[in-house]
Coordinates of C-alpha atoms and ligand atoms in Angstrom, one line a residue:
M660 CA 21.2 -48.3 14.6
S661 CA 23.0 -44.6 14.5
D662 CA 23.2 -45.3 18.5
T663 CA 26.9 -47.1 17.6
Y664 CA 27.5 -45.1 14.4
P665 CA 30.3 -44.2 13.9
I666 CA 31.4 -45.5 17.2
A667 CA 29.6 -47.6 20.5
P668 CA 29.3 -45.4 23.4
H669 CA 31.3 -46.1 26.6
G670 CA 30.1 -49.0 27.9
G671 CA 28.1 -49.8 25.0
A672 CA 24.7 -48.2 24.6
L673 CA 23.8 -44.5 24.8
V674 CA 22.1 -43.5 27.8
N675 CA 19.0 -41.1 27.5
L676 CA 17.2 -40.3 31.0
L677 CA 15.0 -37.7 29.7
A678 CA 11.2 -39.2 29.7
S679 CA 9.0 -38.8 27.2
D680 CA 5.9 -36.4 27.5
D681 CA 3.7 -38.6 29.1
A682 CA 6.1 -40.0 31.7
A683 CA 7.4 -36.8 32.1
A684 CA 3.8 -35.6 33.1
N685 CA 4.0 -38.1 35.9
L686 CA 7.2 -37.5 37.1
A687 CA 6.7 -33.2 37.1
A688 CA 3.4 -34.2 39.8
E689 CA 5.5 -36.5 41.5
A690 CA 8.3 -34.2 42.1
A691 CA 5.5 -31.9 43.0
N692 CA 5.4 -33.5 46.2
L693 CA 9.1 -34.2 47.0
P694 CA 11.6 -32.6 49.0
K695 CA 13.4 -30.4 46.3
L696 CA 17.2 -29.6 46.1
V697 CA 18.8 -27.0 44.3
V698 CA 21.5 -27.8 41.9
N699 CA 24.3 -25.4 41.6
E700 CA 25.8 -24.6 38.1
R701 CA 28.2 -27.3 37.8
E702 CA 26.4 -30.1 39.2
L703 CA 23.2 -28.8 36.6
S704 CA 25.8 -29.1 33.9
D705 CA 26.8 -32.7 34.4
L706 CA 22.7 -33.3 35.2
E707 CA 22.3 -32.6 31.5
M708 CA 24.8 -34.4 30.2
L709 CA 24.0 -37.5 32.3
A710 CA 20.7 -36.8 31.2
T711 CA 21.3 -37.0 27.1
G712 CA 24.3 -39.7 27.8
A713 CA 27.3 -37.7 27.3
L714 CA 28.3 -39.2 30.5
S715 CA 27.1 -42.9 29.2
P716 CA 27.1 -45.4 31.0
L717 CA 26.1 -43.5 34.2
T718 CA 22.5 -43.1 34.7
G719 CA 22.9 -40.8 37.7
F720 CA 25.2 -39.2 40.3
Q721 CA 27.7 -41.8 41.6
G722 CA 27.7 -43.9 44.8
E723 CA 30.5 -44.5 47.3
D724 CA 31.7 -47.3 45.3
D725 CA 32.5 -45.7 42.0
Y726 CA 33.4 -42.8 43.5
H727 CA 36.7 -44.0 45.2
S728 CA 37.4 -46.9 42.6
V729 CA 37.3 -43.8 40.3
L730 CA 39.7 -41.5 42.4
E731 CA 42.1 -44.7 43.0
T732 CA 42.2 -46.4 39.7
M733 CA 40.6 -44.3 36.9
H734 CA 38.1 -47.2 36.7
L735 CA 34.3 -47.4 37.6
A736 CA 33.8 -50.3 40.0
D737 CA 32.7 -52.6 37.3
G738 CA 36.3 -52.1 35.8
L739 CA 35.2 -49.5 32.8
A740 CA 37.5 -46.4 32.4
W741 CA 36.1 -43.6 34.0
A742 CA 38.8 -40.7 35.1
I743 CA 36.7 -37.9 37.1
P744 CA 33.9 -38.9 39.4
V745 CA 30.3 -37.1 38.8
V746 CA 28.9 -36.5 42.3
L747 CA 25.8 -34.6 43.5
S748 CA 27.3 -32.7 46.7
V749 CA 24.9 -30.9 49.6
G750 CA 25.7 -29.4 52.4
D751 CA 25.0 -29.8 56.2
D752 CA 21.6 -27.6 56.4
E753 CA 20.5 -29.5 52.8
L754 CA 21.2 -32.9 54.0
H755 CA 18.9 -32.2 57.4
R756 CA 16.4 -31.2 54.6
V757 CA 16.7 -34.2 52.2
G758 CA 19.0 -36.8 54.0
G759 CA 17.1 -40.2 54.0
A760 CA 14.0 -39.0 51.4
E761 CA 14.0 -42.1 49.2
A762 CA 13.4 -39.4 46.1
I763 CA 14.2 -36.0 45.8
A764 CA 13.0 -33.0 43.3
L765 CA 15.8 -31.3 41.6
C766 CA 15.7 -28.0 40.7
P767 CA 17.7 -25.6 38.3
S768 CA 17.3 -22.6 40.8
E769 CA 16.0 -21.5 43.6
G770 CA 11.7 -21.5 43.0
A771 CA 11.9 -23.0 39.6
E772 CA 10.2 -26.2 38.9
P773 CA 11.8 -29.3 39.1
I774 CA 13.6 -30.6 36.0
A775 CA 14.3 -34.4 37.5
I776 CA 13.9 -36.6 40.2
L777 CA 17.0 -38.7 41.7
R778 CA 16.0 -42.1 43.2
V779 CA 18.3 -42.0 46.1
T780 CA 20.5 -45.2 46.1
G781 CA 22.8 -44.2 49.2
Q782 CA 24.7 -41.1 50.7
F783 CA 28.4 -41.0 51.7
K784 CA 31.1 -38.5 53.2
R785 CA 33.0 -36.7 50.0
D786 CA 36.8 -37.2 50.6
K787 CA 37.7 -33.8 49.3
H788 CA 41.5 -34.1 50.3
K789 CA 41.6 -37.7 48.7
E790 CA 39.8 -36.1 45.3
A791 CA 41.8 -33.0 45.2
V792 CA 45.0 -35.0 44.9
S793 CA 43.7 -37.9 42.9
V794 CA 42.0 -36.2 40.3
Y795 CA 43.8 -32.2 40.3
R796 CA 47.0 -33.7 41.6
T797 CA 47.3 -30.9 44.0
D798 CA 44.9 -29.6 47.6
D799 CA 46.1 -26.0 46.8
L800 CA 42.8 -24.0 46.6
E801 CA 44.3 -21.6 44.4
H802 CA 43.6 -24.0 42.2
P803 CA 39.8 -23.3 40.6
G804 CA 38.9 -27.1 40.5
V805 CA 40.2 -28.0 44.1
K806 CA 38.4 -24.5 45.1
A807 CA 34.8 -25.2 43.4
M808 CA 35.1 -28.5 44.8
Y809 CA 35.8 -27.6 48.5
D810 CA 33.5 -24.9 47.8
G811 CA 30.5 -27.9 47.5
G812 CA 29.2 -30.0 50.1
D813 CA 30.5 -32.6 52.1
T814 CA 28.0 -35.4 51.4
C815 CA 27.2 -36.8 48.1
I816 CA 23.7 -38.1 47.5
A817 CA 23.8 -40.8 44.7
G818 CA 20.8 -42.3 43.0
T819 CA 19.7 -42.6 39.4
L820 CA 18.0 -39.7 37.4
E821 CA 14.8 -39.6 35.6
V822 CA 14.8 -36.2 33.7
I823 CA 11.6 -34.3 33.2
A824 CA 13.3 -31.7 30.9
L825 CA 16.8 -30.5 30.0
P826 CA 18.1 -27.6 31.8
G827 CA 16.4 -24.4 29.6
H828 CA 19.0 -22.2 27.9
D829 CA 18.6 -19.1 25.7
D830 CA 22.3 -19.3 23.8
F831 CA 23.4 -21.1 21.1
V832 CA 20.3 -22.7 20.9
N833 CA 20.8 -23.9 17.4
Y834 CA 24.2 -25.4 18.5
R835 CA 23.0 -27.9 21.5
L836 CA 22.8 -30.9 19.8
T837 CA 23.1 -33.8 22.1
P838 CA 24.9 -37.2 21.8
A839 CA 22.1 -38.9 19.5
E840 CA 21.8 -35.8 17.6
T841 CA 25.8 -35.8 16.8
R842 CA 25.4 -38.9 15.7
E843 CA 22.8 -38.6 13.4
A844 CA 24.4 -35.2 11.9
F845 CA 27.4 -37.4 11.4
R846 CA 25.3 -39.9 9.7
E847 CA 23.7 -37.8 7.9
R848 CA 27.3 -36.4 6.4
G849 CA 28.7 -39.7 5.7
W850 CA 31.3 -39.4 8.1
R851 CA 32.7 -42.5 9.4
T852 CA 35.8 -41.2 11.2
V853 CA 35.3 -37.7 13.0
V854 CA 37.8 -35.7 15.2
G855 CA 36.8 -34.0 18.1
F856 CA 38.3 -30.6 19.3
Q857 CA 37.9 -29.8 22.8
T858 CA 38.4 -26.0 23.5
R859 CA 37.5 -23.3 26.3
N860 CA 39.6 -20.6 24.0
P861 CA 39.0 -18.8 20.9
I862 CA 40.8 -20.5 18.4
H863 CA 43.7 -18.8 16.8
R864 CA 46.1 -20.1 13.9
A865 CA 48.0 -22.5 15.9
H866 CA 44.4 -24.5 17.1
E867 CA 43.1 -24.1 13.4
Y868 CA 46.1 -26.0 12.1
L869 CA 45.9 -29.1 14.6
Q870 CA 42.2 -29.4 13.6
K871 CA 42.9 -29.5 10.1
C872 CA 46.0 -31.7 10.4
A873 CA 43.6 -34.2 12.2
L874 CA 40.7 -33.4 9.6
E875 CA 43.2 -34.6 6.8
I876 CA 43.4 -38.2 7.8
V877 CA 39.5 -38.5 9.1
D878 CA 36.0 -37.9 7.6
G879 CA 34.7 -34.9 9.8
L880 CA 35.5 -32.5 12.1
L881 CA 33.3 -31.7 15.2
V882 CA 34.5 -28.1 16.8
H883 CA 33.4 -28.7 20.6
P884 CA 33.4 -25.7 22.3
L885 CA 33.0 -26.0 26.4
V886 CA 30.2 -23.5 27.3
G887 CA 29.5 -24.6 31.2
A888 CA 31.3 -22.9 34.1
T889 CA 34.9 -21.8 33.5
K890 CA 37.3 -19.3 35.7
A891 CA 36.4 -16.0 35.5
D892 CA 39.4 -14.6 33.5
D893 CA 38.6 -17.3 30.5
V894 CA 36.7 -15.4 27.2
P895 CA 33.0 -15.4 27.7
P896 CA 31.7 -18.2 25.9
A897 CA 29.7 -15.8 23.8
V898 CA 32.2 -14.2 22.3
R899 CA 34.3 -17.3 21.5
M900 CA 31.2 -18.6 19.8
Q901 CA 31.4 -15.0 17.3
C902 CA 35.4 -16.1 16.9
Y903 CA 34.3 -19.9 15.8
E904 CA 31.5 -18.4 13.5
A905 CA 33.9 -16.0 11.7
L906 CA 36.8 -19.0 11.5
F907 CA 33.8 -21.1 9.8
A908 CA 32.5 -18.8 7.5
G909 CA 36.1 -17.9 6.4
Y910 CA 38.2 -20.6 6.6
Y911 CA 36.6 -24.1 7.2
P912 CA 34.7 -26.2 4.6
R913 CA 31.1 -26.7 5.8
D914 CA 31.0 -30.3 4.5
R915 CA 33.7 -31.6 6.6
A916 CA 33.4 -29.4 9.7
M917 CA 30.5 -28.4 12.4
I918 CA 30.3 -26.6 15.4
S919 CA 28.1 -27.9 18.8
V920 CA 28.5 -27.1 22.3
F921 CA 29.2 -28.9 25.1
P922 CA 27.5 -28.3 27.8
A923 CA 30.1 -29.4 30.5
A924 CA 31.6 -27.4 33.1
M925 CA 35.7 -27.0 33.3
R926 CA 37.5 -28.7 36.0
Y927 CA 40.9 -27.5 35.2
A928 CA 42.1 -31.4 35.9
G929 CA 44.4 -31.3 33.3
P930 CA 45.3 -35.5 32.6
R931 CA 42.2 -36.8 34.2
E932 CA 40.1 -34.2 32.2
A933 CA 41.5 -35.2 29.0
I934 CA 40.5 -38.4 29.5
W935 CA 37.4 -37.8 30.7
H936 CA 36.5 -35.3 27.8
A937 CA 37.8 -37.7 25.2
I938 CA 35.2 -40.4 26.7
A939 CA 32.3 -37.7 26.4
R940 CA 33.1 -37.3 22.8
K941 CA 33.2 -40.8 22.4
N942 CA 30.2 -40.5 23.4
Y943 CA 28.9 -37.7 21.0
G944 CA 30.2 -39.7 18.2
C945 CA 33.5 -38.8 17.9
T946 CA 36.4 -41.7 16.8
H947 CA 39.0 -39.3 17.2
F948 CA 39.9 -36.7 19.9
I949 CA 42.7 -34.0 19.5
V950 CA 44.9 -33.6 22.8
G951 CA 47.2 -30.8 22.5
R952 CA 49.4 -29.4 25.0
D953 CA 48.7 -28.9 28.8
H954 CA 45.1 -30.1 27.3
A955 CA 42.6 -28.7 30.5
G956 CA 45.4 -27.6 32.5
V957 CA 45.7 -23.9 34.6
G958 CA 48.6 -22.7 35.8
T959 CA 51.7 -24.7 36.3
Y960 CA 50.0 -27.6 38.0
Y961 CA 50.5 -30.0 35.0
G962 CA 53.4 -30.5 33.1
T963 CA 53.3 -29.7 29.4
Y964 CA 52.4 -33.4 27.6
D965 CA 51.1 -35.1 31.1
A966 CA 47.4 -34.9 29.5
Q967 CA 49.0 -36.8 26.7
K968 CA 51.1 -39.3 28.5
I969 CA 48.0 -40.1 31.0
F970 CA 46.5 -42.4 27.6
E971 CA 49.3 -44.7 28.0
E972 CA 47.7 -45.6 31.6
F973 CA 45.1 -47.2 29.6
E974 CA 44.4 -50.2 27.2
A975 CA 43.7 -48.5 23.7
A976 CA 40.5 -50.4 23.5
E977 CA 39.3 -49.6 26.8
L978 CA 38.9 -46.1 25.7
G979 CA 38.0 -46.6 22.6
I980 CA 38.2 -43.3 20.9
I981 CA 41.8 -42.3 19.7
P982 CA 43.9 -39.6 20.9
L983 CA 45.7 -37.6 18.5
M984 CA 48.6 -36.1 20.0
F985 CA 50.0 -32.6 19.0
E986 CA 52.7 -30.5 19.9
H987 CA 52.9 -26.9 20.2
S988 CA 52.9 -25.3 16.7
F989 CA 53.5 -21.8 15.2
W990 CA 53.8 -19.8 11.8
C991 CA 57.5 -20.4 10.9
N992 CA 58.8 -17.5 8.0
K993 CA 61.3 -19.5 7.1
C994 CA 58.8 -22.9 6.2
E995 CA 56.2 -20.0 5.0
G996 CA 53.7 -21.9 6.5
M997 CA 52.4 -23.4 10.1
G998 CA 54.3 -26.5 11.5
S999 CA 55.5 -27.5 14.8
P1000 CA 59.0 -28.8 16.4
K1001 CA 58.0 -32.1 14.5
T1002 CA 58.1 -30.7 11.0
C1003 CA 60.1 -27.3 11.1
P1004 CA 63.8 -27.2 11.7
H1005 CA 63.8 -23.8 12.2
E1006 CA 65.2 -21.4 15.3
P1007 CA 62.8 -19.9 17.8
E1008 CA 63.2 -16.6 15.9
D1009 CA 61.9 -17.7 13.0
R1010 CA 58.8 -18.6 14.1
V1011 CA 55.9 -15.9 15.2
S1012 CA 55.2 -17.2 18.7
L1013 CA 53.4 -14.8 21.4
S1014 CA 52.6 -15.4 24.7
G1015 CA 48.8 -15.8 25.9
T1016 CA 49.9 -12.1 28.0
K1017 CA 51.5 -10.6 25.2
V1018 CA 47.9 -11.7 23.0
R1019 CA 45.9 -10.1 25.5
E1020 CA 47.7 -6.9 25.9
M1021 CA 47.9 -6.5 22.4
L1022 CA 43.7 -7.1 21.8
A1023 CA 43.5 -4.9 24.7
N1024 CA 45.4 -1.9 23.2
G1025 CA 42.8 -2.6 19.9
E1026 CA 46.1 -4.4 17.8
R1027 CA 45.6 -7.0 15.9
P1028 CA 48.0 -10.0 16.7
P1029 CA 50.2 -11.0 13.5
Q1030 CA 48.2 -12.8 10.8
E1031 CA 50.2 -15.5 11.2
F1032 CA 48.9 -15.7 14.9
S1033 CA 45.4 -14.7 14.6
R1034 CA 43.0 -14.4 11.6
P1035 CA 42.0 -10.8 11.6
E1036 CA 38.4 -11.8 11.7
V1037 CA 39.1 -13.4 14.9
A1038 CA 41.3 -10.4 16.2
D1039 CA 38.8 -7.8 15.5
I1040 CA 36.1 -10.1 17.5
L1041 CA 38.5 -10.1 20.5
I1042 CA 39.2 -6.4 20.4
A1043 CA 35.7 -5.5 20.1
A1044 CA 35.0 -7.7 23.2
M1045 CA 37.9 -6.5 25.3
Q1046 CA 36.7 -2.6 24.8
A1047 CA 33.3 -3.1 25.2
Ligands
ZN1269 ZN1 60.8 -23.6 9.9

């Protein structure tokens, strides 16, 4: 079965909540008579990931026991590793409208047809302070993940999902592979080991180097850019995708590397999100996962290697997927190649290293960063996007 190739999903079986055609028609008819709830952009991303099994073994929005268990122990109530709660929150007005219903029709936007039915199993108060300090390690509203969580409602409605249709998308349609589809793609290519790379940024030489170092020891590479909600100053997904395509066209072996998108919204929860990202990539069939410096971090909320250290809090078998930890990498003029502090003995002045601020400044001025830092094809796409 391709469901467990090349690695078993988290919890053992790949979840699929999407109804078959006949069942979907029945669900749609039932949904027409249910109270409706519009799901916000972030929770819609979660719904899509739940539907396809990217969040296996979850089969819906989590209940109170799992919620507190995840916050307190980074495990589900049944003991399975899990780092970030997946909940559906509602405000007081919505709660008044749908509270007490046994089933709720979930809609992707106001006036749109329902795409799922939530079979309600309970409701509980969202403990926002506890969630902030547990998941984000801060209660600071300047943190974009904390802010988004506080902007959500105060009550969570838990239940299992029956999905009528996946949320519609008009972008990246050729890249929206579900976990079953990436697994099938790996099987077709004969990849028995696959490394996943999470990104929400354009790929510069440093990240290309990490991917290729990892690819030297596995069969295939899945570049898996996150395309759900990000903070406003991140590079938009459409621009990033052009950069990835240019890189793949010029520098990646087609039979060893593929791109597919990850529909999740960013939490910016640093270490906990690294675990969550790794588990989701296992569900997509990755056997290995790259964890760089400050993975999923923002500002100075997390230490440079916190997202790597957190893996030590789990037994390797609990996660299954193997994290590959990397340090900061760069081009070194003396080595005449890419390296990191692990492999290059030279001085900082020998290394081509630019701050994110400096790179943005150069691109905004229409100037390519050195080709040892960015491939010129990528630089040109970013320059064009910044000047558009
Ligand atoms: Zn060197």
